[in-house]
Amino acid sequence: MTSLGSYLHRHPRLRLAGLLSAPLLWLVVAYLGALAVLLVSAFWTVNGFTGGVVRQFSLANFRTILSEEVYRAVTLRSLGVAAAVTVICIVLAVPMAFFMAKVASARSRHWLVIAILTPLWASYLVKAYAWRILLANGGPVDTLLGGPGNGPGYGLFATVLVLSYLWLPYMILPIYAGLERLPDSLLEASADLGARAGRTFRAVVVPILIPSTFAGSIFTFSLSLGDYITVQIVGGKTQLIGNLVYANIGAANNLPFAAAIATIPVLIMVIYLVAVRRSGALEEL
Amino acid sequence: MTLSAPARWALRVFMGFGLTFIYVPLLLVLVNSFNGDRTFAWPPHDWTTRWWAAAWDNDGARQALLTSIRAGLGATAIALVLGTMVAFAVQRFAFFGRDTVSLLIVLPIALPGIVTGIALDSAWRSVMGDLGVSKGMFSVIVGHATFCVVTVYNNVLARLRRTGTNLEDASADLGASPLQTFRYVTFPLIRSALLAGGLLAFALSFDEIIVTTFTAGPGVTTLPIWIFNNLFRPNQAPVVNVVAAVLIVLSVIPVWLAQRLAGPEAGASRT
């Protein structure tokens, strides 16, 4: 063992190969391989009579997606939900993270981080379920607003609200981490040079916030774009891309068509990742 | 920047509202688990602990919990090994394609879960099925491990960046073999990062439902799947409520552990 260790120590290339081989094999075979199968099967079709998959190249799925209005409507709705959730999370997260990083005392900062982290560990389903109870007809929100039917109930609004609730910590934490790295002395220097709070915020704080916010938005955007569970729990009749994929895999048993629909969020996320990559967002994840 | 006193107060109040927004729904589930009404009339009329007893005796929930723990342990073990290896490769070596490697690791959590899920599902149906490997616990662990690698990777990478290689160099200068250096210097340095990363990986796996739905074979029911299956059954509502309450209470433990092990930055990324 010792001689092997020394041998490896003298040959860094060999060490690198040893370190990389297993993880890359896993990610390339298990993950990229699966994605490749997904993309290939998007070009297959299902035999209408037997229900069997026809492994033959065809553009039929994509032609359907592009020509039928419902797919465009669902894609736009999903994009709108993902964008709305991201904006709501940013609006809520920036003041909270700023307070945590720059206003609160070191002691309470520690506790605030714990307070933000803890619900991150509570189950996703439990949180969505909590909102199902809250928003139920005649539930606490209705009662608060003066009786059954006065609250928003289940639907598109509830979906956006609950998704924002679920992903808020994913936005707070990277912004907080970014702000924490910003030295207080920079803020003081800006003030000493005569800048008021607003000017300092624009010129010093915002440039720090941009990559962190993009990092957070990758989660809020991507998680909202692919969600179908929250939609089923509080969305009422709302349909997002995730629901279409799920319905085609389950009830319709049309895996190729589900795969074709799933290429829509992949395409959107790849464009999104490439767009935010230059801001340094990926290093902040 | 010097904030005026009103601005500080405004931020403080906003923080208070934010925390209220985060915690009220969770508290509601806790309260509701003691609600005596089967139909959850609001506000509750009477209080009971019998649902807690019923949940304790619920075989389905208990089996699902065990399945979740098994899947979580399997995925965490794989993620610990693979994530640590990549973190060392990326931090200690400069090589062509290093950025691509780190992007590849982030990809499984950057793409929507349903994409990862359906990709694994179609791979299993089209390739693994033909090879005679059917879906079951194994496919669940493969799916979970794929997106858990990033949590270990992030934690170990951050630790390696902070510690540098001085201590290892010193150890080698003093005549330690590479194995001894790893055992007595490197491993103790990264141990708490491994624990924090492993904890996050376990939690991520424990909570995962979308990928699980697509990769679980018949008979593999994790706790989130069990909850989801019973969510819309009026009969089961009280038991689901108790299981949910238990999960909220339990979520304090990993945070407490992570805080002790690695400081507040332990969970700074999703993951």
XYZ file of C-alpha atoms in Angstrom:
556
model
C 0.000 0.000 0.000
C 2.745 2.446 0.970
C 4.708 1.871 -2.211
C 1.573 2.363 -4.304
C 0.919 5.597 -2.437
C 4.430 6.862 -3.080
C 4.227 5.860 -6.718
C 1.008 7.816 -7.120
C 2.549 10.710 -5.245
C 5.288 10.976 -7.884
C 2.812 10.793 -10.769
C 0.215 13.540 -10.398
C -1.445 12.802 -13.760
C -2.128 9.269 -12.631
C -3.539 10.561 -9.345
C -5.821 12.939 -11.217
C -7.018 10.145 -13.483
C -7.694 7.979 -10.444
C -9.672 10.724 -8.736
C -11.738 11.621 -11.779
C -12.450 8.238 -13.337
C -15.155 6.948 -10.995
C -17.147 10.184 -10.594
C -16.984 11.005 -14.301
C -17.949 7.484 -15.244
C -20.961 7.795 -12.947
C -22.081 11.210 -14.151
C -21.464 10.517 -17.809
C -23.034 7.057 -17.856
C -25.823 7.429 -15.296
C -26.725 11.047 -15.908
C -25.625 12.236 -19.345
C -26.391 8.771 -20.686
C -29.911 8.982 -19.319
C -30.334 12.486 -20.748
C -29.151 11.190 -24.109
C -31.682 8.344 -24.030
C -34.326 10.931 -23.137
C -33.439 13.097 -26.131
C -33.351 10.120 -28.481
C -36.676 8.754 -27.270
C -38.264 12.161 -27.841
C -37.997 11.288 -31.551
C -39.747 7.949 -31.126
C -43.483 7.427 -31.258
C -46.095 5.164 -29.720
C -48.153 2.783 -31.795
C -51.758 3.855 -31.376
C -53.111 0.282 -31.417
C -50.615 -1.718 -29.389
C -49.338 1.079 -27.132
C -45.794 -0.152 -27.816
C -42.912 2.263 -28.438
C -41.875 2.505 -32.094
C -38.120 3.074 -32.127
C -37.986 4.961 -35.363
C -36.885 8.529 -35.975
C -39.849 10.843 -36.339
C -40.544 14.527 -35.784
C -44.205 13.857 -35.028
C -43.986 14.706 -31.297
C -42.311 18.033 -31.922
C -44.727 18.843 -34.717
C -47.621 18.290 -32.301
C -46.004 20.424 -29.608
C -45.313 23.271 -32.012
C -48.657 23.204 -33.753
C -51.090 22.771 -30.877
C -52.034 25.867 -28.944
C -52.288 24.148 -25.552
C -48.545 23.416 -25.393
C -47.639 27.013 -26.124
C -50.095 28.207 -23.473
C -48.746 25.784 -20.851
C -45.123 26.692 -21.666
C -45.858 30.402 -21.348
C -47.806 29.828 -18.132
C -44.916 27.805 -16.665
C -42.419 30.499 -17.666
C -44.668 33.131 -16.116
C -44.974 31.161 -12.871
C -41.202 30.563 -12.718
C -40.486 34.253 -13.380
C -43.090 35.453 -10.855
C -41.776 33.076 -8.174
C -38.209 34.253 -8.830
C -39.147 37.937 -8.603
C -41.174 37.421 -5.402
C -38.275 35.494 -3.844
C -35.793 38.262 -4.763
C -38.059 40.986 -3.354
C -38.447 39.097 -0.071
C -34.884 37.760 0.147
C -32.825 40.927 -0.448
C -34.056 42.901 2.597
C -33.991 39.791 4.791
C -30.469 38.812 3.725
C -29.309 42.413 4.039
C -30.668 42.637 7.555
C -29.023 39.330 8.476
C -25.615 40.209 7.024
C -25.272 43.911 7.743
C -27.662 45.060 10.456
C -28.127 42.217 12.934
C -25.525 41.664 15.660
C -23.095 38.756 15.222
C -25.012 36.729 17.805
C -28.472 37.188 16.360
C -27.022 36.688 12.863
C -26.068 33.149 13.871
C -29.593 32.445 15.077
C -31.198 34.014 12.032
C -29.174 31.742 9.743
C -30.419 28.765 11.760
C -33.977 30.098 11.556
C -33.730 30.325 7.763
C -32.024 26.931 7.419
C -34.372 24.879 9.583
C -37.442 24.995 7.321
C -35.177 23.992 4.444
C -34.927 20.608 6.115
C -38.621 20.242 6.744
C -40.086 18.135 3.985
C -41.215 19.749 0.736
C -44.483 17.820 0.856
C -45.139 18.824 4.442
C -44.783 22.479 3.516
C -47.035 22.224 0.470
C -49.502 20.269 2.613
C -49.423 23.013 5.260
C -50.563 25.464 2.592
C -53.267 23.094 1.458
C -54.706 23.281 4.981
C -54.164 27.057 5.173
C -55.883 27.776 1.872
C -58.679 25.219 2.199
C -62.237 26.420 1.781
C -63.165 27.699 5.236
C -59.578 27.212 6.430
C -57.444 29.660 8.432
C -56.800 32.089 5.546
C -60.495 32.252 4.703
C -61.338 32.762 8.382
C -58.761 35.543 8.616
C -60.270 37.275 5.601
C -63.792 37.075 6.960
C -65.325 33.751 5.964
C -65.357 30.864 3.477
C -64.562 31.833 -0.103
C -62.875 35.115 0.823
C -59.331 33.722 0.499
C -57.592 32.905 -2.771
C -58.469 29.195 -2.560
C -56.660 26.723 -4.822
C -55.459 27.822 -8.257
C -52.725 29.675 -10.118
C -52.316 32.302 -7.380
C -51.931 29.604 -4.722
C -49.350 27.825 -6.899
C -47.192 30.939 -7.213
C -47.574 31.689 -3.493
C -46.632 28.191 -2.343
C -43.711 27.838 -4.764
C -42.365 31.197 -3.557
C -42.706 29.969 -0.001
C -40.937 26.698 -0.774
C -37.946 28.184 -2.587
C -37.456 31.385 -0.556
C -34.578 29.976 1.564
C -32.751 28.974 -1.648
C -32.733 32.659 -2.563
C -31.924 34.072 0.887
C -28.885 31.883 1.498
C -26.746 32.720 -1.571
C -27.589 36.433 -1.239
C -26.686 36.312 2.440
C -23.425 34.492 1.643
C -22.575 37.145 -0.984
C -23.347 40.057 1.349
C -21.397 38.475 4.168
C -18.286 38.514 1.982
C -18.726 42.242 1.331
C -16.486 43.986 3.901
C -18.187 46.624 6.061
C -15.163 48.865 5.414
C -16.255 49.217 1.764
C -19.633 50.536 2.893
C -17.925 52.913 5.318
C -15.492 54.087 2.632
C -18.405 54.824 0.341
C -20.092 56.829 3.088
C -16.849 58.674 3.877
C -16.591 59.675 0.239
C -19.980 61.317 0.576
C -22.351 58.724 -0.860
C -25.765 58.468 0.729
C -27.281 55.079 1.560
C -29.106 54.835 -1.776
C -25.998 55.619 -3.807
C -23.893 53.164 -1.782
C -26.531 50.495 -2.331
C -26.499 51.012 -6.098
C -22.739 51.341 -6.513
C -21.373 48.900 -3.915
C -24.054 46.450 -2.782
C -25.882 45.734 -6.049
C -22.753 44.570 -7.960
C -22.185 42.037 -5.156
C -25.837 40.993 -5.245
C -25.971 40.227 -8.959
C -24.089 36.900 -9.094
C -25.658 35.721 -5.816
C -29.142 36.575 -7.022
C -28.570 34.757 -10.299
C -27.310 31.758 -8.331
C -30.483 31.770 -6.240
C -32.632 32.299 -9.318
C -31.266 29.136 -10.923
C -32.963 27.195 -8.126
C -36.177 29.192 -7.883
C -36.575 29.199 -11.666
C -35.626 25.600 -12.336
C -37.529 24.146 -9.385
C -40.674 26.079 -10.340
C -40.369 25.146 -13.985
C -40.375 21.415 -13.308
C -42.817 21.246 -10.435
C -46.024 19.284 -10.715
C -46.578 18.162 -7.127
C -47.344 21.558 -5.592
C -49.600 22.207 -8.574
C -51.488 19.011 -7.779
C -51.744 19.922 -4.096
C -52.830 23.587 -4.275
C -53.089 24.383 -7.993
C -56.702 23.395 -8.573
C -57.086 22.996 -12.307
C -53.810 24.758 -13.143
C -51.492 22.902 -15.525
C -47.752 23.448 -15.864
C -45.140 21.698 -18.027
C -44.454 19.199 -15.249
C -48.082 18.095 -15.179
C -48.089 17.497 -18.924
C -44.958 15.359 -18.688
C -46.390 13.453 -15.747
C -49.765 12.883 -17.411
C -48.133 11.573 -20.587
C -45.930 9.181 -18.663
C -48.678 7.957 -16.364
C -52.221 7.919 -17.679
C -51.423 8.281 -21.388
C -48.391 5.969 -21.179
C -46.677 7.865 -23.973
C -43.060 8.066 -22.871
C -41.754 9.464 -26.179
C -44.199 12.342 -26.097
C -43.425 13.031 -22.424
C -39.731 13.073 -23.361
C -40.426 15.556 -26.133
C -42.284 17.870 -23.726
C -39.439 17.514 -21.204
C -37.013 18.960 -23.756
C -38.802 22.318 -23.326
C -37.603 22.924 -19.725
C -34.176 21.507 -20.612
C -33.857 23.988 -23.455
C -35.060 26.868 -21.278
C -32.666 25.973 -18.444
C -29.672 25.524 -20.761
C -30.310 28.975 -22.255
C -30.733 30.357 -18.740
C -27.517 28.742 -17.462
C -25.499 30.007 -20.425
C -26.961 33.495 -19.939
C -26.149 33.748 -16.223
C -22.830 31.926 -16.440
C -20.895 35.081 -17.315
C -22.059 36.792 -14.138
C -20.166 34.209 -12.093
C -23.424 32.770 -10.732
C -22.328 29.146 -11.066
C -19.469 29.641 -8.607
C -21.987 30.873 -6.052
C -24.139 27.764 -6.051
C -23.224 52.592 4.590
C -24.807 54.406 7.503
C -28.453 53.480 7.667
C -30.852 55.799 9.410
C -32.631 54.469 12.483
C -36.006 54.236 10.687
C -34.387 52.243 7.861
C -32.960 49.803 10.393
C -36.343 49.453 12.016
C -38.034 48.930 8.681
C -35.579 46.130 7.888
C -36.108 44.598 11.330
C -39.874 44.617 10.891
C -39.524 43.133 7.408
C -37.335 40.348 8.816
C -39.997 39.677 11.431
C -42.695 39.420 8.770
C -40.480 37.152 6.675
C -39.876 34.768 9.564
C -43.585 34.784 10.412
C -44.385 33.921 6.802
C -41.898 31.037 7.000
C -43.000 29.610 10.338
C -46.779 30.064 10.553
C -47.589 27.219 8.095
C -45.236 24.854 9.930
C -46.746 25.733 13.323
C -50.186 25.165 11.875
C -49.307 21.577 10.953
C -48.019 20.974 14.483
C -51.209 22.388 16.008
C -53.398 20.496 13.598
C -51.858 17.140 14.504
C -53.658 17.495 17.859
C -56.934 18.523 16.229
C -59.684 16.195 17.476
C -61.837 16.736 14.369
C -61.406 14.247 11.578
C -62.407 16.815 9.002
C -60.244 19.630 10.359
C -62.872 22.189 11.068
C -61.102 25.458 11.688
C -60.583 26.572 14.387
C -60.229 23.180 16.135
C -62.933 22.360 18.658
C -61.253 19.714 20.745
C -57.774 18.333 21.259
C -56.464 14.793 21.203
C -53.273 12.757 21.016
C -54.931 9.686 19.536
C -53.752 10.449 16.002
C -50.187 10.274 17.287
C -50.895 6.802 18.631
C -52.537 5.818 15.331
C -49.529 7.062 13.359
C -47.173 5.136 15.607
C -49.076 1.927 14.808
C -49.285 2.619 11.074
C -47.308 -0.103 9.316
C -47.255 1.630 5.934
C -45.710 4.765 7.357
C -43.146 2.796 9.329
C -42.127 0.688 6.320
C -41.867 3.841 4.200
C -39.640 5.449 6.806
C -37.292 2.450 6.721
C -37.214 2.487 2.919
C -36.372 6.189 2.944
C -33.556 5.666 5.426
C -32.110 2.813 3.358
C -32.245 4.797 0.119
C -30.791 7.836 1.872
C -27.888 5.876 3.330
C -27.085 4.259 -0.029
C -27.198 7.541 -1.930
C -25.183 9.324 0.761
C -22.456 6.674 0.754
C -22.034 6.931 -3.031
C -22.194 10.736 -2.935
C -19.531 10.894 -0.210
C -17.057 8.848 -2.234
C -17.702 10.451 -5.626
C -18.120 14.010 -4.335
C -14.877 13.907 -2.344
C -12.940 12.525 -5.307
C -14.116 15.267 -7.655
C -13.550 17.977 -5.057
C -9.924 16.880 -4.691
C -9.448 16.664 -8.463
C -10.935 20.122 -9.070
C -9.170 21.830 -6.166
C -5.734 20.239 -6.325
C -5.197 19.934 -10.090
C -5.408 22.250 -13.061
C -6.612 20.324 -16.069
C -8.379 20.809 -19.353
C -12.156 20.701 -18.943
C -12.162 21.504 -15.221
C -14.996 24.006 -15.635
C -16.980 21.453 -17.596
C -16.574 18.935 -14.788
C -17.876 21.353 -12.180
C -20.782 22.282 -14.451
C -21.586 18.590 -14.952
C -21.828 18.098 -11.187
C -24.190 21.036 -10.743
C -26.378 20.049 -13.698
C -28.519 17.405 -11.912
C -29.802 20.041 -9.467
C -29.839 22.901 -11.970
C -32.181 21.027 -14.307
C -35.762 20.517 -13.078
C -36.258 17.303 -11.098
C -38.818 16.026 -13.555
C -36.168 16.064 -16.303
C -33.749 13.999 -14.212
C -36.641 11.732 -13.287
C -37.964 11.079 -16.764
C -34.414 10.758 -18.162
C -33.630 7.984 -15.682
C -37.041 6.464 -16.286
C -36.581 6.293 -20.056
C -33.001 5.039 -19.673
C -34.256 2.317 -17.394
C -37.087 1.321 -19.702
C -35.043 1.466 -22.916
C -31.620 0.241 -21.798
C -31.505 -1.283 -18.318
C -34.774 -3.140 -18.842
C -33.281 -4.795 -21.910
C -30.274 -5.760 -19.793
C -32.560 -7.452 -17.305
C -32.191 -4.945 -14.450
C -35.660 -3.882 -13.375
C -36.512 -0.811 -11.351
C -36.367 -1.118 -7.594
C -34.312 0.133 -4.707
C -31.188 0.164 -6.880
C -32.624 2.599 -9.429
C -33.812 4.883 -6.622
C -30.327 4.988 -5.100
C -28.734 5.656 -8.504
C -31.153 8.531 -9.091
C -30.653 10.059 -5.658
C -26.868 9.707 -5.667
C -26.677 11.585 -8.964
C -27.997 14.804 -7.483
C -26.492 14.240 -4.004
C -22.884 14.299 -5.269
C -23.021 18.083 -5.515
C -23.684 18.604 -1.791
C -20.587 16.676 -0.722
C -18.586 18.262 -3.540
C -19.547 21.807 -2.460
C -18.719 21.223 1.195
C -15.397 19.465 0.635
C -14.351 21.941 -2.065
C -15.015 24.900 0.247
C -12.990 23.220 2.982
C -10.066 22.398 0.688
C -9.977 25.983 -0.578
C -9.783 27.272 2.970
C -7.155 24.867 4.320
C -4.619 24.915 1.476
C -1.827 22.349 1.237
C 0.728 23.730 3.737
C -0.002 21.175 6.437
C 0.192 18.283 3.991
C 3.484 19.572 2.623
C 4.835 19.856 6.148
C 3.714 16.322 6.894
C 5.495 15.021 3.784
C 8.637 17.015 4.651
C 8.675 15.364 8.046
C 8.802 11.984 6.357
C 5.210 10.799 6.462
C 4.090 8.496 3.675
C 1.181 9.768 1.520
C -1.106 7.325 3.297
C -0.031 8.560 6.715
C -0.463 12.146 5.579
C -3.989 11.399 4.436
C -4.854 9.566 7.624
C -3.383 11.993 10.132
C -3.574 15.340 8.318
C -5.940 15.502 5.340
C -8.797 13.394 6.653
C -9.123 15.180 10.021
C -9.130 18.495 8.111
C -12.058 17.537 5.897
C -13.924 15.293 8.357
C -16.496 17.862 9.466
C -17.055 18.981 5.862
C -17.725 15.346 4.947
C -20.226 15.037 7.783
C -21.998 18.261 6.829
C -22.061 17.310 3.150
C -23.238 13.801 3.948
C -25.976 15.150 6.186
C -27.215 17.439 3.418
C -27.063 14.600 0.902
C -29.109 12.392 3.214
C -31.694 15.122 3.753
C -31.952 15.805 0.036
C -32.501 12.124 -0.661
C -34.937 11.771 2.242
C -37.083 14.623 0.922
C -36.944 13.782 -2.777
C -40.224 12.838 -4.411
C -40.124 13.672 -8.124
C -37.054 11.637 -9.064
C -38.232 8.883 -6.726
C -41.632 8.700 -8.399
C -39.962 8.005 -11.726
C -37.243 5.615 -10.533
C -39.000 3.528 -7.877
C -40.049 0.070 -8.904
C -43.273 -1.455 -7.625
C -43.136 -2.013 -3.879
C -40.536 0.669 -3.212
C -42.403 3.315 -1.198
C -40.322 6.056 0.376
C -41.826 8.314 3.028
C -42.555 11.235 0.648
C -44.282 8.827 -1.748
C -46.297 7.385 1.126
C -47.326 10.865 2.251
C -48.280 11.861 -1.278
C -50.280 8.658 -1.818
C -52.241 9.296 1.373
C -52.565 13.057 1.053
C -55.852 12.941 -0.791
C -57.418 10.131 1.239
C -59.763 11.685 3.820
C -59.454 8.613 6.075
C -55.706 8.963 6.337
C -55.617 12.732 6.849
C -55.038 12.634 10.637
C -52.142 10.174 10.295
C -50.571 12.186 7.471
C -50.839 15.213 9.729
C -48.915 13.511 12.498
C -46.215 12.233 10.123
C -45.870 15.775 8.782
C -45.597 17.158 12.305
C -42.927 14.585 13.174
C -40.912 15.558 10.087
C -41.053 19.233 11.080
C -39.835 18.456 14.580
C -37.086 16.163 13.271
C -35.825 18.825 10.854
C -34.269 20.641 13.807
C -31.764 17.824 14.389
C -29.707 18.048 11.171
C -29.537 21.846 11.409
C -28.294 21.581 14.961
C -25.742 18.936 13.953
C -24.546 20.859 10.900
C -24.134 23.995 12.994
C -21.975 22.154 15.486
C -19.924 20.491 12.782
C -19.214 23.051 10.155
C -20.477 26.444 11.177
C -23.192 28.490 9.532
C -21.870 28.112 6.005
C -22.661 24.378 6.014
C -25.959 24.773 4.260
C -25.255 27.944 2.381
C -26.115 26.383 -0.928
C -29.074 24.186 -1.689
C -27.504 21.492 -1.253
